[in-house]
XYZ file of C-alpha atoms in Angstrom:
684
model
C -10.093 106.654 -92.545
C -8.610 104.427 -95.279
C -5.523 105.792 -97.039
C -5.178 105.772 -100.824
C -2.429 103.165 -100.554
C -4.607 100.909 -98.382
C -7.479 101.401 -100.834
C -5.386 100.208 -103.768
C -4.045 97.262 -101.790
C -7.627 96.231 -101.076
C -8.530 96.611 -104.742
C -5.570 94.466 -105.714
C -6.559 91.759 -103.215
C -10.135 91.908 -104.495
C -8.997 91.443 -108.090
C -6.706 88.582 -107.084
C -9.541 86.873 -105.201
C -11.882 87.177 -108.172
C -9.310 85.660 -110.497
C -8.568 82.851 -108.050
C -12.255 82.047 -107.767
C -12.660 82.019 -111.508
C -9.686 79.721 -111.896
C -11.140 77.392 -109.294
C -14.532 77.308 -110.993
C -13.534 76.950 -114.599
C -9.999 75.722 -115.008
C -7.819 78.022 -117.106
C -10.556 80.409 -118.215
C -9.473 83.468 -116.292
C -7.001 85.869 -117.874
C -3.695 86.793 -116.266
C -4.093 90.061 -114.373
C -1.577 92.235 -112.586
C -2.816 94.769 -109.982
C -5.260 97.178 -111.638
C -4.995 100.698 -110.247
C -2.029 99.997 -107.961
C -0.153 103.156 -109.057
C -3.046 105.450 -108.113
C -3.351 108.823 -109.833
C -1.115 109.474 -112.850
C -0.449 112.371 -115.175
C 2.001 114.638 -113.350
C 5.221 113.011 -114.656
C 6.742 113.658 -118.072
C 8.180 110.113 -118.336
C 6.126 107.285 -116.834
C 7.764 104.126 -118.203
C 10.968 102.328 -117.295
C 12.828 100.202 -119.827
C 14.880 97.041 -119.406
C 16.737 94.537 -121.539
C 18.966 91.536 -121.015
C 22.464 90.392 -121.983
C 23.579 90.867 -125.581
C 23.115 87.190 -126.442
C 20.185 86.193 -124.214
C 17.398 84.185 -125.873
C 14.012 83.686 -124.185
C 12.174 80.561 -125.318
C 8.383 80.110 -125.269
C 7.350 78.940 -121.802
C 10.204 80.824 -120.077
C 9.310 82.085 -116.586
C 12.614 83.577 -115.448
C 15.292 85.635 -117.194
C 17.967 88.273 -116.568
C 17.739 92.048 -116.975
C 21.066 93.845 -117.161
C 20.227 97.333 -118.453
C 17.645 99.855 -117.166
C 16.459 103.331 -118.138
C 13.787 105.266 -116.258
C 13.338 105.949 -112.570
C 10.787 103.346 -111.460
C 12.283 99.968 -110.525
C 10.648 96.697 -111.477
C 8.796 94.981 -108.630
C 6.429 92.094 -107.989
C 2.895 92.762 -109.216
C 4.011 95.111 -111.999
C 2.590 94.965 -115.488
C 5.113 94.918 -118.325
C 5.220 94.744 -122.104
C 7.800 92.416 -123.627
C 8.515 92.998 -127.305
C 10.997 92.052 -129.987
C 12.047 95.475 -131.281
C 14.476 94.297 -133.970
C 14.709 90.873 -135.554
C 13.423 90.989 -139.123
C 15.303 89.282 -141.931
C 15.549 90.802 -145.409
C 16.993 90.406 -148.871
C 20.617 91.651 -148.831
C 21.518 91.209 -152.512
C 23.003 94.233 -154.316
C 20.049 94.798 -156.643
C 16.601 96.412 -156.665
C 15.086 93.785 -154.306
C 17.470 94.797 -151.522
C 15.745 95.307 -148.176
C 12.505 93.450 -148.859
C 11.296 91.593 -145.756
C 11.646 87.819 -145.700
C 10.338 87.307 -142.140
C 10.093 89.429 -139.046
C 9.374 87.660 -135.712
C 8.351 91.027 -134.209
C 6.214 89.518 -131.468
C 4.997 91.105 -128.246
C 3.015 90.154 -125.145
C 1.879 91.545 -121.804
C 3.316 89.893 -118.702
C 2.908 90.182 -114.944
C 6.065 90.391 -112.846
C 5.805 87.873 -110.005
C 9.240 88.219 -108.404
C 12.450 90.244 -108.709
C 15.780 89.286 -107.131
C 18.718 91.342 -108.320
C 18.960 90.904 -112.078
C 16.679 87.853 -112.059
C 13.004 88.345 -112.901
C 10.106 85.881 -112.699
C 7.239 86.705 -115.050
C 3.865 85.186 -115.826
C 2.366 85.256 -119.298
C -0.174 83.460 -121.428
C 2.097 80.640 -122.613
C 2.599 77.061 -121.517
C 2.830 76.658 -117.744
C 2.172 80.372 -117.270
C 5.371 81.271 -119.118
C 6.009 83.352 -122.209
C 3.891 82.738 -125.263
C 6.584 83.764 -127.768
C 10.353 83.542 -128.040
C 12.664 86.580 -127.934
C 16.272 86.990 -129.114
C 19.121 89.354 -128.318
C 21.944 88.771 -130.796
C 24.568 90.859 -132.607
C 24.495 91.136 -136.379
C 25.759 88.210 -138.422
C 26.633 87.821 -142.096
C 23.041 86.733 -142.741
C 20.983 88.969 -140.461
C 21.128 92.326 -138.757
C 21.108 92.998 -135.044
C 18.244 91.585 -132.932
C 17.010 93.220 -129.726
C 14.124 92.787 -127.293
C 13.111 95.005 -124.399
C 10.805 94.870 -121.382
C 8.804 98.015 -120.605
C 7.319 98.610 -117.158
C 3.763 99.883 -117.645
C 2.211 101.813 -114.730
C -1.249 100.658 -113.628
C -3.175 103.804 -112.853
C -6.565 104.166 -111.256
C -6.981 107.560 -112.971
C -4.697 109.200 -115.552
C -5.294 112.931 -115.891
C -2.493 114.748 -117.704
C -1.028 117.800 -115.983
C 1.700 118.129 -118.618
C 2.777 116.361 -121.814
C 3.931 112.793 -121.294
C 6.613 111.290 -123.531
C 8.714 108.221 -124.154
C 12.448 108.106 -123.672
C 13.840 107.793 -127.218
C 15.141 104.477 -128.519
C 18.915 104.315 -127.940
C 19.669 101.008 -129.615
C 18.829 98.979 -126.513
C 15.673 100.361 -124.920
C 13.120 103.142 -125.178
C 10.806 104.453 -127.857
C 7.668 103.201 -126.079
C 5.009 105.073 -124.116
C 2.529 102.617 -122.582
C -0.164 103.154 -119.978
C -2.789 100.938 -118.330
C -5.695 102.804 -116.683
C -8.577 101.208 -114.803
C -10.732 104.264 -115.440
C -10.319 106.886 -118.176
C -7.433 108.830 -119.676
C -8.099 112.585 -119.518
C -5.798 114.537 -121.849
C -6.714 118.013 -120.511
C -5.207 119.732 -123.550
C -1.865 117.897 -123.250
C -0.147 115.312 -125.438
C 0.958 111.728 -125.171
C 4.021 111.861 -127.371
C 6.399 109.393 -128.979
C 7.362 111.881 -131.693
C 10.887 111.170 -132.944
C 11.376 108.494 -130.274
C 11.641 105.562 -132.703
C 14.457 104.114 -134.777
C 17.342 106.501 -135.351
C 18.169 108.174 -138.638
C 21.372 107.480 -140.525
C 24.263 109.650 -139.312
C 25.981 111.939 -141.804
C 29.613 111.227 -142.635
C 32.004 113.394 -144.686
C 33.822 111.247 -147.255
C 36.174 112.111 -150.126
C 35.066 109.191 -152.312
C 36.155 105.628 -152.982
C 35.225 102.878 -155.424
C 31.442 102.900 -155.028
C 29.179 102.886 -158.076
C 26.173 105.173 -158.604
C 23.941 102.098 -158.909
C 24.968 100.492 -155.588
C 22.151 99.312 -153.318
C 24.583 98.515 -150.502
C 28.229 99.287 -149.817
C 30.545 98.598 -146.844
C 30.852 101.257 -144.172
C 34.351 102.724 -143.856
C 36.531 101.519 -141.009
C 37.609 103.880 -138.252
C 40.909 104.477 -140.060
C 39.169 105.089 -143.401
C 36.797 107.542 -141.736
C 39.729 109.522 -140.414
C 41.134 109.668 -143.940
C 37.735 110.442 -145.462
C 37.945 107.293 -147.602
C 34.560 105.778 -148.349
C 31.469 106.079 -150.504
C 27.737 106.790 -150.233
C 25.746 107.629 -147.079
C 24.500 105.582 -144.156
C 21.148 103.844 -144.152
C 18.733 104.473 -141.286
C 17.935 102.094 -138.414
C 14.919 99.797 -138.511
C 13.359 96.460 -137.670
C 16.070 94.583 -139.613
C 19.048 96.070 -137.797
C 21.264 99.040 -136.983
C 23.967 100.628 -139.166
C 27.449 100.258 -137.721
C 27.916 104.029 -137.400
C 25.262 103.982 -134.643
C 26.871 101.106 -132.734
C 29.517 101.200 -130.049
C 31.004 98.017 -131.516
C 30.104 95.105 -133.760
C 28.663 94.771 -137.250
C 25.866 96.614 -138.976
C 23.643 95.433 -141.804
C 24.831 92.320 -143.670
C 27.120 93.246 -146.606
C 27.216 96.924 -145.774
C 25.456 99.929 -144.257
C 25.960 102.527 -146.990
C 24.018 103.061 -150.182
C 20.543 103.741 -151.497
C 18.874 100.407 -150.740
C 16.248 100.659 -147.969
C 16.729 97.975 -145.271
C 13.188 96.891 -144.292
C 11.400 99.951 -142.845
C 14.547 102.120 -142.653
C 15.399 104.690 -145.334
C 18.333 104.195 -147.687
C 21.343 106.507 -147.745
C 22.042 108.811 -150.656
C 24.633 107.592 -153.155
C 27.762 109.382 -154.291
C 27.313 109.623 -158.064
C 30.992 109.878 -158.975
C 34.286 108.536 -157.653
C 35.210 111.882 -156.110
C 31.960 112.098 -154.128
C 31.088 115.457 -155.644
C 27.647 114.672 -157.072
C 25.546 113.593 -154.127
C 22.227 111.899 -153.436
C 19.745 112.713 -150.666
C 18.518 110.264 -148.041
C 15.303 108.245 -148.255
C 12.484 108.580 -145.734
C 11.779 105.899 -143.137
C 8.710 103.698 -143.515
C 6.099 102.095 -141.282
C 2.408 101.997 -142.215
C 3.314 103.324 -145.641
C 6.456 103.518 -147.762
C 8.895 106.340 -147.131
C 9.585 108.857 -149.887
C 12.646 108.465 -152.120
C 15.519 110.913 -151.979
C 16.577 112.922 -155.016
C 17.909 112.546 -157.659
C 16.037 109.554 -159.011
C 19.218 107.786 -160.126
C 21.027 108.102 -156.799
C 18.766 109.168 -153.965
C 18.151 106.801 -151.053
C 14.994 104.727 -151.371
C 12.184 105.126 -148.891
C 11.777 102.470 -146.183
C 9.412 99.588 -146.908
C 6.038 99.069 -145.226
C 6.530 97.458 -141.815
C 4.584 94.341 -140.815
C 1.386 94.823 -138.800
C 3.005 94.621 -135.373
C 4.115 96.773 -132.443
C 6.977 98.482 -134.274
C 8.884 101.739 -134.127
C 8.914 104.027 -137.162
C 11.944 103.538 -139.419
C 14.811 106.029 -139.343
C 15.498 108.140 -142.436
C 18.632 107.651 -144.492
C 21.466 110.172 -144.474
C 22.543 112.278 -147.436
C 25.925 111.644 -149.047
C 28.532 114.219 -147.947
C 31.991 115.376 -149.047
C 32.864 117.859 -146.342
C 31.352 119.078 -143.117
C 28.700 117.251 -141.149
C 24.976 117.391 -141.830
C 22.362 115.765 -143.966
C 21.366 113.297 -141.268
C 18.216 111.149 -141.384
C 15.373 111.889 -138.987
C 14.338 109.452 -136.248
C 11.067 107.594 -136.637
C 8.096 107.965 -134.338
C 7.866 105.572 -131.401
C 5.206 103.183 -130.126
C 2.227 104.453 -128.093
C -0.041 101.968 -126.295
C -3.150 102.918 -124.317
C -5.293 100.455 -122.362
C -8.077 102.301 -120.572
C -11.800 102.429 -119.909
C -11.972 105.525 -122.106
C -10.078 108.388 -123.731
C -11.491 111.863 -123.221
C -10.783 115.565 -123.485
C -8.909 117.722 -125.960
C -5.263 116.984 -126.518
C -2.947 115.092 -128.806
C -1.567 111.667 -129.591
C 1.727 112.547 -131.252
C 3.524 109.800 -133.199
C 5.242 111.919 -135.835
C 8.583 111.050 -137.334
C 11.357 113.626 -137.001
C 12.530 115.678 -139.977
C 15.846 115.054 -141.661
C 18.559 117.690 -141.464
C 20.411 119.419 -144.305
C 23.890 120.667 -145.067
C 24.454 122.589 -148.252
C 22.329 121.320 -151.098
C 21.595 117.842 -149.744
C 19.484 116.536 -146.892
C 18.522 113.435 -144.991
C 15.210 111.626 -145.185
C 12.493 112.082 -142.583
C 11.698 109.388 -140.038
C 8.628 107.200 -140.495
C 5.589 107.852 -138.313
C 5.192 105.720 -135.196
C 2.630 103.091 -134.195
C -0.474 103.602 -132.049
C -2.207 100.626 -130.387
C -5.433 101.114 -128.442
C -7.388 98.796 -126.169
C -10.622 100.569 -125.241
C -14.131 99.255 -124.534
C -15.928 98.116 -127.662
C -18.545 100.850 -127.344
C -16.062 103.726 -127.236
C -15.832 106.220 -130.072
C -12.548 107.917 -130.877
C -12.914 111.702 -130.908
C -9.150 112.373 -131.089
C -7.282 112.225 -134.402
C -3.784 110.772 -133.887
C -0.911 112.499 -135.691
C 1.217 109.720 -137.152
C 2.738 111.496 -140.153
C 6.285 110.871 -141.235
C 8.918 113.564 -140.822
C 9.808 115.932 -143.629
C 12.860 115.271 -145.735
C 15.451 118.071 -145.793
C 16.282 119.622 -149.192
C 15.801 116.685 -151.573
C 15.461 114.052 -148.840
C 12.447 111.748 -148.852
C 9.402 112.287 -146.648
C 8.898 109.687 -143.929
C 5.931 107.352 -144.450
C 2.874 107.489 -142.205
C 2.753 105.312 -139.096
C 0.330 102.535 -138.178
C -2.981 102.772 -136.329
C -3.842 99.522 -134.568
C -6.482 98.443 -132.072
C -7.517 95.334 -130.206
C -10.388 93.719 -132.099
C -12.311 94.987 -135.085
C -12.941 98.730 -134.906
C -14.844 101.085 -137.154
C -12.401 103.916 -136.502
C -11.085 105.225 -139.841
C -7.623 103.929 -140.688
C -7.342 101.424 -137.799
C -6.383 97.792 -138.305
C -6.966 94.985 -135.774
C -4.086 93.533 -133.788
C -4.378 91.325 -130.709
C -1.564 91.276 -128.159
C -1.607 88.228 -125.878
C -0.851 87.924 -122.196
C -1.908 89.838 -119.092
C -5.228 91.622 -119.539
C -5.905 95.340 -119.259
C -6.769 96.647 -115.809
C -10.163 97.920 -116.922
C -10.979 94.417 -118.156
C -9.612 92.639 -115.078
C -11.472 94.935 -112.699
C -13.731 97.334 -114.560
C -14.823 100.567 -112.965
C -18.424 99.617 -113.646
C -20.135 96.332 -112.757
C -18.787 92.892 -113.684
C -20.869 89.709 -113.706
C -19.194 86.333 -114.203
C -20.019 82.662 -113.978
C -19.433 79.246 -115.488
C -21.711 76.499 -116.846
C -20.682 72.864 -116.551
C -22.032 69.370 -115.961
C -21.988 68.840 -112.187
C -22.297 65.065 -112.631
C -19.236 63.569 -110.922
C -17.494 62.491 -114.146
C -13.905 61.289 -113.905
C -13.802 61.088 -110.144
C -15.394 64.461 -109.511
C -18.089 65.006 -106.931
C -21.580 65.501 -108.287
C -23.893 68.277 -107.066
C -21.137 70.257 -105.310
C -21.506 73.359 -107.530
C -17.864 73.133 -108.487
C -16.321 71.855 -111.690
C -13.894 69.075 -110.784
C -12.703 65.693 -112.039
C -13.586 65.420 -115.712
C -16.868 67.272 -115.587
C -17.502 68.809 -118.994
C -17.906 72.502 -119.714
C -21.097 73.709 -121.410
C -20.249 76.191 -124.178
C -22.705 78.067 -126.347
C -25.490 78.564 -123.779
C -27.155 81.969 -123.842
C -27.628 84.216 -120.816
C -29.519 87.492 -120.689
C -29.050 90.586 -118.550
C -31.905 93.064 -118.640
C -33.407 96.058 -116.914
C -37.100 95.226 -116.307
C -37.950 98.916 -115.995
C -36.298 100.431 -119.095
C -36.346 97.310 -121.238
C -32.557 97.513 -121.820
C -31.173 94.047 -122.580
C -27.825 92.439 -123.275
C -27.026 88.803 -124.109
C -23.910 86.683 -124.117
C -23.034 83.009 -124.549
C -20.736 80.768 -122.537
C -17.350 80.257 -124.146
C -15.418 77.048 -124.827
C -14.653 76.605 -121.130
C -18.273 77.291 -120.136
C -17.471 80.728 -118.730
C -19.545 83.846 -119.315
C -19.259 87.483 -118.354
C -21.110 90.773 -118.613
C -19.286 94.090 -118.238
C -21.118 97.317 -117.532
C -19.536 100.747 -117.744
C -19.709 103.239 -114.894
C -22.507 105.019 -116.732
C -24.457 101.748 -116.863
C -23.850 101.011 -113.168
C -26.187 103.368 -111.326
C -27.345 100.993 -108.593
C -30.422 99.931 -110.556
C -31.903 96.439 -110.173
C -31.145 94.165 -113.112
C -32.124 90.580 -113.822
C -29.766 87.844 -114.979
C -31.484 84.874 -116.598
C -30.669 81.512 -118.148
C -33.112 79.520 -120.261
C -32.329 75.883 -119.552
C -31.659 74.026 -122.786
C -33.769 71.037 -123.749
C -32.737 67.960 -121.792
C -30.866 69.868 -119.037
C -31.809 70.514 -115.406
C -30.358 72.770 -112.723
C -30.532 70.620 -109.555
C -29.770 73.401 -107.109
C -30.168 77.153 -107.414
C -26.947 78.908 -106.368
C -27.073 82.386 -104.879
C -25.719 85.502 -106.570
C -24.610 88.175 -104.080
C -26.711 86.415 -101.431
C -29.835 86.399 -103.613
C -31.112 82.915 -104.428
C -32.256 82.256 -107.969
C -35.902 81.866 -108.905
C -37.413 79.327 -111.280
C -39.919 80.396 -113.921
C -40.667 77.314 -116.010
C -37.514 76.492 -117.966
C -35.942 79.833 -117.046
C -33.856 80.650 -113.969
C -33.446 84.285 -112.857
C -31.319 86.209 -110.367
C -31.823 89.837 -109.302
C -28.729 92.001 -108.773
C -27.828 95.610 -108.057
C -25.688 97.158 -110.820
C -23.340 99.026 -108.484
C -20.104 100.546 -109.804
C -16.815 98.984 -108.694
C -18.578 95.733 -107.897
C -18.229 92.141 -109.046
C -21.239 89.810 -109.038
C -20.182 86.199 -109.055
C -18.612 83.968 -110.025
C -21.938 82.139 -110.383
C -21.460 78.332 -110.625
C -24.183 76.747 -112.746
C -23.829 72.968 -112.529
C -26.362 71.316 -114.843
C -27.438 67.690 -115.142
C -28.498 66.254 -118.493
C -31.279 63.757 -119.086
C -30.096 60.172 -119.590
C -29.358 58.946 -123.057
C -31.894 56.155 -123.697
C -32.215 54.756 -127.207
C -34.256 51.869 -128.630
C -33.150 49.714 -131.563
C -34.696 50.118 -135.001
C -38.141 48.645 -135.618
C -37.957 44.890 -136.147
C -39.818 42.401 -138.383
C -40.418 38.912 -136.947
C -42.360 35.879 -138.058
C -45.272 34.938 -135.764
C -43.947 32.771 -132.962
C -40.376 33.937 -133.568
C -37.973 35.234 -130.943
C -35.363 37.974 -130.904
C -33.006 39.729 -128.502
C -33.328 43.524 -128.885
C -30.532 45.817 -127.657
C -31.391 49.129 -125.953
C -28.562 51.612 -125.203
C -28.308 53.761 -122.066
C -25.859 56.583 -121.262
C -25.605 57.670 -117.622
C -25.929 61.452 -117.061
C -24.662 61.269 -113.468
C -22.967 58.906 -111.047
C -25.554 56.777 -109.252
C -27.773 53.795 -110.081
C -30.128 52.884 -112.885
C -33.092 50.501 -113.004
C -34.627 49.041 -116.176
C -38.152 47.709 -116.401
C -40.773 46.530 -118.879
C -44.260 45.118 -118.211
C -44.941 44.048 -121.799
C -46.072 40.387 -121.937
C -43.730 39.630 -124.850
C -40.692 40.510 -122.725
C -39.177 37.387 -121.178
C -36.710 39.325 -118.980
C -33.802 41.746 -119.215
C -30.203 40.852 -120.027
C -27.600 43.323 -118.780
C -24.743 43.966 -121.215
C -22.568 46.576 -119.496
C -19.866 46.615 -122.182
C -22.348 46.548 -125.106
C -20.443 43.521 -126.382
C -23.420 41.214 -127.027
C -22.671 39.151 -123.918
C -25.173 39.181 -121.062
C -23.988 40.024 -117.565
C -27.042 38.922 -115.593
C -30.642 37.852 -116.140
C -33.227 40.034 -114.468
C -36.941 39.814 -114.227
C -39.756 41.621 -112.410
C -38.875 44.799 -110.516
C -35.132 45.314 -111.071
C -32.359 46.042 -108.643
C -30.327 49.193 -109.255
C -27.173 48.923 -111.332
C -24.270 51.179 -110.322
C -23.222 53.550 -113.093
C -20.637 56.285 -113.491
C -21.334 59.627 -115.183
C -20.924 59.287 -118.929
C -20.878 55.475 -118.832
C -22.532 53.695 -121.757
C -24.180 50.304 -121.269
C -26.716 48.150 -123.073
C -29.847 46.242 -122.059
C -30.690 43.171 -124.149
C -34.411 42.417 -124.196
C -35.460 38.861 -125.272
C -38.974 38.883 -126.771
C -41.323 36.236 -128.189
C -43.558 37.591 -130.977
C -47.231 36.576 -130.926
C -47.952 37.673 -134.498
C -49.777 41.007 -133.939
C -47.894 44.269 -134.516
C -46.936 45.666 -131.155
C -44.752 48.297 -129.523
C -42.563 47.185 -126.632
C -41.642 49.928 -124.115
C -38.699 49.742 -121.709
C -38.202 52.283 -118.926
C -34.876 53.490 -117.463
C -35.027 55.065 -114.002
C -31.902 56.957 -112.933
C -31.207 57.347 -109.217
C -28.379 59.883 -108.674
C -26.057 59.574 -105.675
C -26.071 62.480 -103.187
C -28.739 64.397 -105.081
C -30.128 67.542 -103.418
C -33.397 67.113 -101.598
C -36.295 67.134 -104.015
C -34.220 66.614 -107.141
C -35.224 63.678 -109.330
C -34.544 62.637 -112.881
C -37.827 61.660 -114.496
C -37.953 58.016 -115.723
C -37.135 57.743 -119.418
C -39.169 55.464 -121.641
C -38.445 54.395 -125.181
C -39.877 51.619 -127.303
C -39.320 49.403 -130.321
C -42.049 48.325 -132.759
C -42.300 44.699 -133.880
C -44.050 44.017 -137.161
C -45.179 40.654 -138.588
C -43.250 39.191 -141.459
C -43.013 35.902 -143.321
């Protein structure tokens, strides 16, 4: 009896073997995969992710493979074989001038990628991504706020790799605390079953501006930004306006343990990027007060009241994996209250399907009130889905912004994103690079893979070994067909830039039925040897090659190596005009399709012999006549044959034949002799 743990270990080894084979066959075609299904059955825990970040000033450059992690939240440790999401949570730059353009984005750098954890030793982590040398594709920065830019933070989120994910209770993200959190991410080899429960990141995003009781200072009703009071000033109640919310461009100082907040001040009605602005005090005594603005994300947050002093709503966030912006606080004179609501978090689902009744909750939190003023609501969060292309989406995500309290602004709606183009209403495409989803690495249905290349021995490779090596070229753009001969169902695909192809069948399409994979050989190409697919040798039908296979669930067919050989390139010169009795030397050009030998021959009486010109320089290498000896050629080599002729005066066509003799060709494989000709016409 095989235990569940042993089963998943075997699955992981199977996936690793498949990827290794694909890498061996087709260079860097295969995606990075972790260990699909290694965490077994999920859905019984309320919190499934763990969160990590590095030192306060650590920068990760593109290509990085190893870095430090110094802070963790969540119960599951990071270990080799884990899947993780690395993302720049904060890092946007914005306009900080004290006028109406305050807070507009100037750049964001909010990148993200999936990585596989290869090794963990103490605080040191080795990761593999989709960048140069298997390192990170993007760069990531942890840095405190400066006079030019707000605080920058990245985090690494451990993402469980479930075989099944069937919710037994609501699952949620730990809220963002300024360092980590705010993300709920799951990778499922099969389907996510909600069972009436919710996946929730509601209120888990950027934090709202905290309320602060102030007696007034020298702020103006028209201020877009104003310095936050020092600790001593806070104790005396000296200061003006209310705190802005937290967002992609930084964190207000009142939410920090130490350091600086937004450049040139954290208070006032200007909205910093997707965070809501704080309400302004409309007089020097801080008696007439403005409400906070709502946080933004997929849409702008609502403005706080009154029009002349309420905090502005947060701006639209860039299309990226972002947290909803925090709402701005309301201005206060005494007592606490009027705080901004937190934004919704980030929810990512990679699965073979999403089914059942339940909820995807990305709502921003409401602002709070004290007296007649209130904070702005948090912006809605961001949903990102990676599901099979054929899946419909029967669940409506709730990504509304939080309500503003009293006269506080409503939070803006969140973002709905998906891998690739989708027809789901309201969704926008966003690709996230790096390690592939488990259901793509090892689908629960049937997976068929292979690679097409020239198995000709180019660049020191070995011809006819059914393996792409040396400098053998890939063959992109060739069409393959998978069909069910009984039902008539058919699916086609083409080889990609590296020559690789794949078919993926869902569990519903993998019922053990017999299917047929076929390739129509392109003009001028031959398949010297028929490789086997799952032990079944291919069959030739004219210019088509076919393989039968059983479409069994949880099965991989392949990788199928298809090493083709092209016909030789053999080209005659343009037709020539000669005077009767005249002579000429005509140059024919040959390109070798495979390493081996070539013979040239012509029986035409006007041909006086053959001059070999290997470099096509116009200089003859050797005179040949009669039946020719073979000339050694390398795959892809170009050489010329110079043919001296004496013209008798009658129009004639002179044929020359090239016979290619491949080295180490399989038994029975030949390249048919190629003949081309030049026409000689009489002239004066």
